[in-house]
């Protein structure tokens, strides 16, 4: 696939700084100096064909085109230069240029270095207004392109010793008539005329306005090697990405299995702890028990008659009365109240979670610890809760 060059911007306004060169007799001749160069080559083996695929990836397009020409490989290898002309969603269509490797290898070394290589009659499309025949004539070659709506559809080369521009145009008359194609007008550029060749820059700028895809045409060995290198890199990175994705999937699967196993073990320990607490201390308790270990420790301390610096039962009940006196709208029902020397344990219900939190907060200034161990939404009741208060 050819590369985009920054000096070929839309509209072609900066073609003033581009030097056009031509190849003749194995030599490269230039119209003058410029920051970049476009080399026009009358390629003998050049042919072209349109393509349309339901994808637009450059690598996939090249691979599909390579598979298309594979049955003809016995006749000789060709180099493929696809150029996208249109994109519709994920689909793409364009033109493929085919050139023999031998002809590319025979081009002078400076051809394509730091610039583009175009078929010689390619920049002349504006002279036939997008439909017709553009013909390039130099000392040895007659090279022509047939255009339909600013799209090339046919390439032809003849040695100048065996043909004339007139005979070539007559051939295209017959070809278009037989194929049912619009013949359009004709334009012949005599590249041997210095004045005519000097006008190629202006003609190319006009053509680029109608054919912005011209900036993507580069039939050079440099572009071919770059495209192949890019494809190799993409294939390598794709394989690496697939392996990384596979390894990541395996690690993720193992982590999920381990997490699931730990969750089951944690749930089993929690259920055993709750069952032991109910069996030993509170068989009538229903629902989840938020912290059975702490509750069991409190129960054991109460049974042992542990001495505490906390409040007595009278003081604890007085604090409870103050809580409800200070919060007259507090809609809390205390179902179970447990007292020991270290504090109080409440099991109750409230219509919503905000009321439960208000009840807990009311104890913060009266105790060193006010902790909700378990809250559970119960249909028709609201929220059941367990509250631990420690002095």
Coordinates of C-alpha atoms in Angstrom, one line a residue:
X1 CA 0.0 0.0 0.0
X2 CA 1.3 3.4 -0.8
X3 CA 2.0 6.1 1.8
X4 CA 0.5 9.6 2.3
X5 CA 3.0 12.5 2.0
X6 CA 2.4 15.8 3.8
X7 CA 3.3 17.9 0.7
X8 CA 0.2 16.6 -1.1
X9 CA -2.5 18.3 0.8
X10 CA -6.1 18.6 -0.2
X11 CA -6.7 20.9 -3.1
X12 CA -3.1 20.6 -4.3
X13 CA -2.3 24.2 -3.6
X14 CA 1.3 23.4 -2.6
X15 CA 2.3 21.7 -5.9
X16 CA 4.3 24.8 -6.5
X17 CA 7.0 23.3 -4.4
X18 CA 7.0 19.9 -6.1
X19 CA 9.4 19.0 -8.9
X20 CA 8.0 16.7 -11.6
X21 CA 10.4 14.3 -13.1
X22 CA 10.2 11.8 -16.0
X23 CA 12.1 8.7 -16.8
X24 CA 13.3 8.2 -20.3
X25 CA 16.2 6.1 -21.7
X26 CA 17.0 4.9 -18.1
X27 CA 17.6 8.5 -17.0
X28 CA 15.6 10.8 -14.8
X29 CA 14.9 14.3 -16.0
X30 CA 13.3 17.0 -13.9
X31 CA 11.2 20.2 -14.4
X32 CA 13.2 21.9 -11.7
X33 CA 14.0 21.9 -8.0
X34 CA 11.5 21.3 -5.2
X35 CA 11.1 20.1 -1.7
X36 CA 9.6 16.9 -3.0
X37 CA 9.3 15.1 -6.3
X38 CA 6.8 13.2 -8.3
X39 CA 8.4 10.9 -10.9
X40 CA 6.2 10.1 -14.0
X41 CA 7.1 6.7 -15.4
X42 CA 5.6 5.2 -18.7
X43 CA 5.3 1.7 -17.3
X44 CA 5.1 -1.1 -19.9
X45 CA 3.7 -3.8 -17.6
X46 CA 1.2 -1.6 -15.8
X47 CA -2.4 -2.8 -15.6
X48 CA -5.2 -1.9 -13.3
X49 CA -8.5 -3.3 -12.0
X50 CA -11.3 -2.1 -9.7
X51 CA -12.0 -3.8 -6.4
X52 CA -14.8 -3.6 -3.8
X53 CA -14.6 -5.4 -0.4
X54 CA -16.8 -5.3 2.7
X55 CA -13.8 -4.2 4.7
X56 CA -11.3 -1.3 4.5
X57 CA -8.2 -2.5 6.3
X58 CA -5.2 -2.0 4.1
X59 CA -3.7 -5.4 5.2
X60 CA -7.0 -7.2 4.5
X61 CA -7.3 -5.5 1.1
X62 CA -3.8 -6.5 0.0
X63 CA -4.4 -10.1 1.2
X64 CA -7.7 -10.4 -0.7
X65 CA -6.1 -9.0 -3.9
X66 CA -3.1 -11.4 -3.5
X67 CA -5.5 -14.3 -3.3
X68 CA -7.3 -13.1 -6.4
X69 CA -4.2 -13.1 -8.5
X70 CA -2.8 -16.3 -7.0
X71 CA -4.4 -18.5 -9.8
X72 CA -2.3 -16.6 -12.4
X73 CA 1.0 -16.9 -10.5
X74 CA 2.2 -19.5 -13.1
X75 CA 2.4 -16.7 -15.7
X76 CA 4.7 -14.6 -13.4
X77 CA 4.6 -12.6 -10.2
X78 CA 3.3 -9.1 -10.0
X79 CA 3.5 -6.4 -7.4
X80 CA 0.2 -5.0 -6.0
X81 CA -0.5 -1.4 -5.2
X82 CA -4.1 -0.9 -4.0
X83 CA -5.5 2.6 -3.7
X84 CA -8.8 3.3 -1.8
X85 CA -11.2 5.6 -3.7
X86 CA -14.3 5.4 -1.5
X87 CA -15.3 4.2 1.9
X88 CA -18.9 3.4 2.8
X89 CA -19.2 2.3 6.4
X90 CA -16.8 -0.6 6.8
X91 CA -16.8 -1.3 3.0
X92 CA -14.2 0.1 0.6
X93 CA -13.7 0.3 -3.1
X94 CA -10.8 1.4 -5.2
X95 CA -8.3 0.6 -7.9
X96 CA -5.4 -1.8 -7.9
X97 CA -2.3 -1.2 -9.9
X98 CA -0.3 -4.2 -11.0
X99 CA 3.3 -3.9 -12.1
X100 CA 5.9 -6.6 -12.8
X101 CA 8.8 -6.8 -10.2
X102 CA 11.3 -6.7 -13.1
X103 CA 10.1 -3.3 -14.3
X104 CA 10.3 -1.9 -10.7
X105 CA 13.8 -3.3 -10.3
X106 CA 14.9 -1.7 -13.6
X107 CA 13.9 1.9 -12.5
X108 CA 16.8 4.2 -11.7
X109 CA 17.9 4.3 -8.1
X110 CA 16.7 7.9 -7.5
X111 CA 13.2 7.1 -8.6
X112 CA 10.8 7.2 -5.7
X113 CA 13.4 8.4 -3.2
X114 CA 11.7 11.0 -1.1
X115 CA 8.7 11.3 -3.3
X116 CA 6.0 9.5 -5.4
X117 CA 6.1 7.4 -8.5
X118 CA 3.1 7.8 -10.8
X119 CA 2.1 6.3 -14.1
X120 CA 3.0 8.9 -16.7
X121 CA -0.5 9.9 -17.9
X122 CA -2.0 9.8 -14.4
X123 CA -1.9 13.6 -13.5
X124 CA -3.6 14.5 -16.8
X125 CA -7.2 13.6 -15.8
X126 CA -8.3 17.2 -15.6
X127 CA -7.6 17.8 -19.3
X128 CA -10.4 15.4 -20.3
X129 CA -12.7 16.5 -17.4
X130 CA -12.6 13.1 -15.9
X131 CA -13.8 11.0 -18.9
X132 CA -11.7 10.3 -21.9
X133 CA -8.1 9.3 -22.8
X134 CA -5.0 10.9 -21.5
X135 CA -1.9 9.9 -23.5
X136 CA 1.7 10.5 -22.6
X137 CA 4.2 10.6 -25.5
X138 CA 8.0 10.8 -25.1
X139 CA 11.1 9.7 -27.0
X140 CA 10.3 5.9 -26.7
X141 CA 6.9 5.4 -25.3
X142 CA 3.2 5.9 -25.8
X143 CA 1.4 5.4 -22.5
X144 CA -2.3 6.1 -22.0
X145 CA -5.1 5.8 -19.5
X146 CA -8.9 5.6 -20.1
X147 CA -10.9 7.5 -17.5
X148 CA -14.5 7.2 -16.5
X149 CA -15.8 9.8 -14.0
X150 CA -12.3 10.7 -12.8
X151 CA -11.5 7.0 -12.2
X152 CA -9.0 5.1 -14.3
X153 CA -10.3 1.9 -15.9
X154 CA -7.8 0.9 -18.5
X155 CA -4.0 1.3 -19.0
X156 CA -2.1 0.7 -22.3
X157 CA 1.5 1.0 -23.4
X158 CA 3.0 0.9 -26.9
X159 CA 6.5 1.5 -28.2
X160 CA 6.6 4.7 -30.1
X161 CA 8.4 3.0 -33.0
X162 CA 5.3 0.8 -33.7
X163 CA 2.5 3.2 -33.0
X164 CA 1.4 6.9 -33.2
X165 CA -0.8 8.9 -30.9
X166 CA -3.5 8.9 -33.6
X167 CA -3.5 5.1 -33.9
X168 CA -3.7 4.8 -30.1
X169 CA -6.7 7.1 -29.9
X170 CA -8.4 5.2 -32.7
X171 CA -7.8 1.9 -30.7
X172 CA -9.6 3.5 -27.7
X173 CA -12.5 4.5 -30.0
X174 CA -12.9 0.9 -31.0
X175 CA -12.4 -0.4 -27.4
X176 CA -15.0 2.0 -25.9
X177 CA -17.5 1.2 -28.6
X178 CA -17.1 -2.6 -28.0
X179 CA -17.2 -2.3 -24.2
X180 CA -20.1 0.1 -24.1
X181 CA -17.9 2.8 -22.3
X182 CA -18.2 6.5 -22.7
X183 CA -15.3 7.7 -25.0
X184 CA -15.1 11.3 -23.8
X185 CA -12.4 13.6 -25.1
X186 CA -8.6 13.1 -25.6
X187 CA -5.5 14.8 -24.4
X188 CA -2.0 14.1 -25.6
X189 CA 1.0 15.5 -23.7
X190 CA 4.3 15.6 -25.7
X191 CA 6.8 15.1 -23.0
X192 CA 9.7 15.9 -25.4
X193 CA 8.5 19.5 -25.6
X194 CA 10.0 21.4 -22.6
X195 CA 7.1 23.9 -22.6
X196 CA 4.5 21.1 -22.6
X197 CA 6.2 19.2 -19.9
X198 CA 6.7 22.3 -17.8
X199 CA 2.9 22.7 -17.6
X200 CA 2.5 19.3 -15.9
X201 CA 2.5 21.0 -12.4
X202 CA -0.6 23.1 -13.2
X203 CA -2.4 20.2 -14.8
X204 CA -1.6 18.0 -11.7
X205 CA -3.0 20.6 -9.3
X206 CA -6.2 20.8 -11.3
X207 CA -6.5 17.0 -11.3
X208 CA -5.9 16.7 -7.6
X209 CA -8.9 18.8 -6.9
X210 CA -11.1 16.2 -8.5
X211 CA -9.0 13.2 -7.5
X212 CA -7.7 13.6 -4.0
X213 CA -6.8 9.9 -3.9
X214 CA -3.8 10.8 -6.2
X215 CA -1.8 11.5 -3.1
X216 CA -2.1 7.7 -2.2
X217 CA -0.6 6.5 -5.5
X218 CA 3.0 5.5 -5.1
X219 CA 4.2 2.7 -7.4
X220 CA 7.7 2.6 -6.0
X221 CA 10.0 0.0 -4.4
X222 CA 10.2 2.2 -1.3
X223 CA 6.4 2.2 -0.8
X224 CA 6.2 -1.6 -1.6
X225 CA 8.9 -2.4 1.0
X226 CA 7.3 -0.1 3.5
X227 CA 3.9 -1.8 3.0
X228 CA 5.4 -5.3 3.3
X229 CA 7.3 -4.2 6.5
X230 CA 4.1 -2.8 7.9
X231 CA 2.2 -6.0 7.2
X232 CA 4.9 -8.1 8.9
X233 CA 4.8 -5.8 11.9
X234 CA 1.0 -6.0 12.0
X235 CA 1.0 -9.8 11.8
X236 CA 3.6 -10.1 14.5
X237 CA 1.8 -7.7 16.8
X238 CA -1.5 -9.4 16.1
X239 CA 0.0 -12.8 17.1
X240 CA 1.6 -11.2 20.2
X241 CA -1.7 -9.6 21.1
X242 CA -3.6 -12.9 20.7
X243 CA -1.1 -14.6 23.0
X244 CA -1.3 -11.8 25.6
X245 CA -5.1 -12.0 25.4
X246 CA -5.1 -15.7 25.8
X247 CA -2.8 -15.6 28.8
X248 CA -4.9 -12.7 30.3
X249 CA -8.0 -14.8 29.9
X250 CA -6.4 -17.8 31.6
X251 CA -5.2 -15.6 34.5
X252 CA -8.6 -14.0 34.8
X253 CA -10.4 -17.3 34.8
X254 CA -8.1 -18.7 37.5
X255 CA -8.6 -15.5 39.6
X256 CA -12.4 -15.8 39.2
X257 CA -12.4 -19.5 40.2
X258 CA -10.2 -18.7 43.3
X259 CA -12.4 -15.7 44.2
X260 CA -15.5 -17.9 43.9
X261 CA -13.9 -20.6 46.1
X262 CA -12.9 -18.0 48.8
X263 CA -16.5 -16.6 48.7
X264 CA -17.9 -20.1 49.4
X265 CA -15.4 -20.7 52.2
X266 CA -16.2 -17.3 53.8
X267 CA -19.9 -17.9 53.6
X268 CA -19.5 -21.3 55.1
X269 CA -17.5 -19.9 58.0
X270 CA -20.1 -17.1 58.6
X271 CA -23.0 -19.6 58.5
X272 CA -21.2 -21.9 61.0
X273 CA -20.5 -19.0 63.3
X274 CA -24.1 -17.8 63.3
X275 CA -25.3 -21.4 63.9
X276 CA -23.0 -21.8 66.9
X277 CA -24.1 -18.4 68.3
X278 CA -27.8 -19.4 68.0
X279 CA -27.2 -22.8 69.5
X280 CA -25.3 -21.5 72.5
X281 CA -26.7 -18.1 73.3
X282 CA -29.9 -17.2 71.4
X283 CA -31.9 -20.0 69.8
X284 CA -34.8 -17.7 69.2
X285 CA -32.8 -15.2 67.1
X286 CA -34.0 -15.0 63.5
X287 CA -32.3 -13.4 60.5
X288 CA -28.6 -12.8 59.9
X289 CA -26.2 -12.1 62.7
X290 CA -23.8 -9.4 61.7
X291 CA -20.9 -10.2 64.1
X292 CA -21.5 -13.4 66.1
X293 CA -18.0 -13.5 67.5
X294 CA -18.3 -10.0 69.2
X295 CA -21.8 -10.9 70.4
X296 CA -20.6 -14.2 71.8
X297 CA -17.7 -12.4 73.6
X298 CA -20.1 -10.0 75.2
X299 CA -22.3 -12.8 76.3
X300 CA -19.4 -14.6 77.8
X301 CA -18.3 -11.5 79.6
X302 CA -21.8 -11.0 81.0
X303 CA -22.0 -14.6 82.2
X304 CA -18.6 -14.4 83.9
X305 CA -19.8 -11.3 85.8
X306 CA -17.0 -9.2 84.5
X307 CA -16.5 -5.9 86.3
X308 CA -16.8 -2.8 84.1
X309 CA -16.5 0.9 84.7
X310 CA -19.6 1.4 82.7
X311 CA -23.1 2.4 83.8
X312 CA -25.4 0.3 85.8
X313 CA -28.8 -0.9 84.6
X314 CA -30.6 2.2 86.0
X315 CA -28.2 4.5 84.2
X316 CA -28.5 2.6 80.9
X317 CA -32.3 2.7 81.0
X318 CA -32.1 6.4 81.8
X319 CA -30.0 7.0 78.7
X320 CA -32.5 5.1 76.7
X321 CA -35.3 7.2 78.0
X322 CA -33.3 10.4 77.2
X323 CA -32.8 9.2 73.6
X324 CA -36.5 8.9 73.0
X325 CA -37.2 12.1 74.9
X326 CA -34.8 14.1 72.8
X327 CA -36.1 12.6 69.5
X328 CA -39.8 12.6 70.0
X329 CA -40.4 11.7 66.3
X330 CA -38.1 8.6 66.5
X331 CA -40.3 5.7 65.2
X332 CA -38.2 2.8 66.6
X333 CA -39.6 -0.4 68.1
X334 CA -37.2 -2.2 70.5
X335 CA -38.0 -5.8 70.4
X336 CA -35.1 -7.2 72.5
X337 CA -32.9 -5.3 74.9
X338 CA -29.9 -7.0 76.4
X339 CA -27.8 -5.5 79.1
X340 CA -24.4 -6.3 80.5
X341 CA -21.7 -4.5 82.4
X342 CA -20.1 -3.4 79.1
X343 CA -23.1 -2.0 77.4
X344 CA -26.5 -2.6 75.7
X345 CA -27.6 -4.8 72.7
X346 CA -30.7 -3.8 70.9
X347 CA -32.8 -5.8 68.4
X348 CA -35.5 -3.7 66.9
X349 CA -37.3 -2.4 63.8
X350 CA -37.8 1.0 62.1
X351 CA -39.8 2.0 59.0
X352 CA -36.7 3.2 57.0
X353 CA -32.9 3.2 57.2
X354 CA -32.6 6.9 58.0
X355 CA -34.5 6.3 61.3
X356 CA -32.2 3.4 62.1
X357 CA -29.2 5.7 61.6
X358 CA -30.7 8.4 63.7
X359 CA -31.2 6.0 66.5
X360 CA -27.6 4.9 66.3
X361 CA -26.3 8.5 66.1
X362 CA -28.3 9.4 69.3
X363 CA -26.1 7.0 71.3
X364 CA -22.8 8.4 70.0
X365 CA -22.5 11.1 72.7
X366 CA -23.5 8.6 75.4
X367 CA -21.1 5.7 74.7
X368 CA -17.7 5.1 73.2
X369 CA -19.1 2.7 70.6
X370 CA -22.4 2.7 68.8
X371 CA -22.3 0.0 66.0
X372 CA -24.9 -1.5 63.7
X373 CA -24.1 -5.2 63.4
X374 CA -26.9 -6.2 61.1
X375 CA -29.7 -4.5 59.1
X376 CA -32.3 -6.4 57.1
X377 CA -35.2 -5.2 55.0
X378 CA -38.4 -7.0 56.0
X379 CA -41.5 -6.7 53.9
X380 CA -44.4 -5.1 55.8
X381 CA -42.1 -4.1 58.7
X382 CA -39.3 -1.9 57.3
X383 CA -35.8 -2.5 58.6
X384 CA -34.8 -4.9 61.4
X385 CA -31.5 -4.1 63.0
X386 CA -29.1 -5.1 65.7
X387 CA -27.3 -2.2 67.6
X388 CA -24.4 -2.6 69.9
X389 CA -23.7 0.1 72.5
X390 CA -20.5 -0.1 74.5
X391 CA -19.6 2.4 77.3

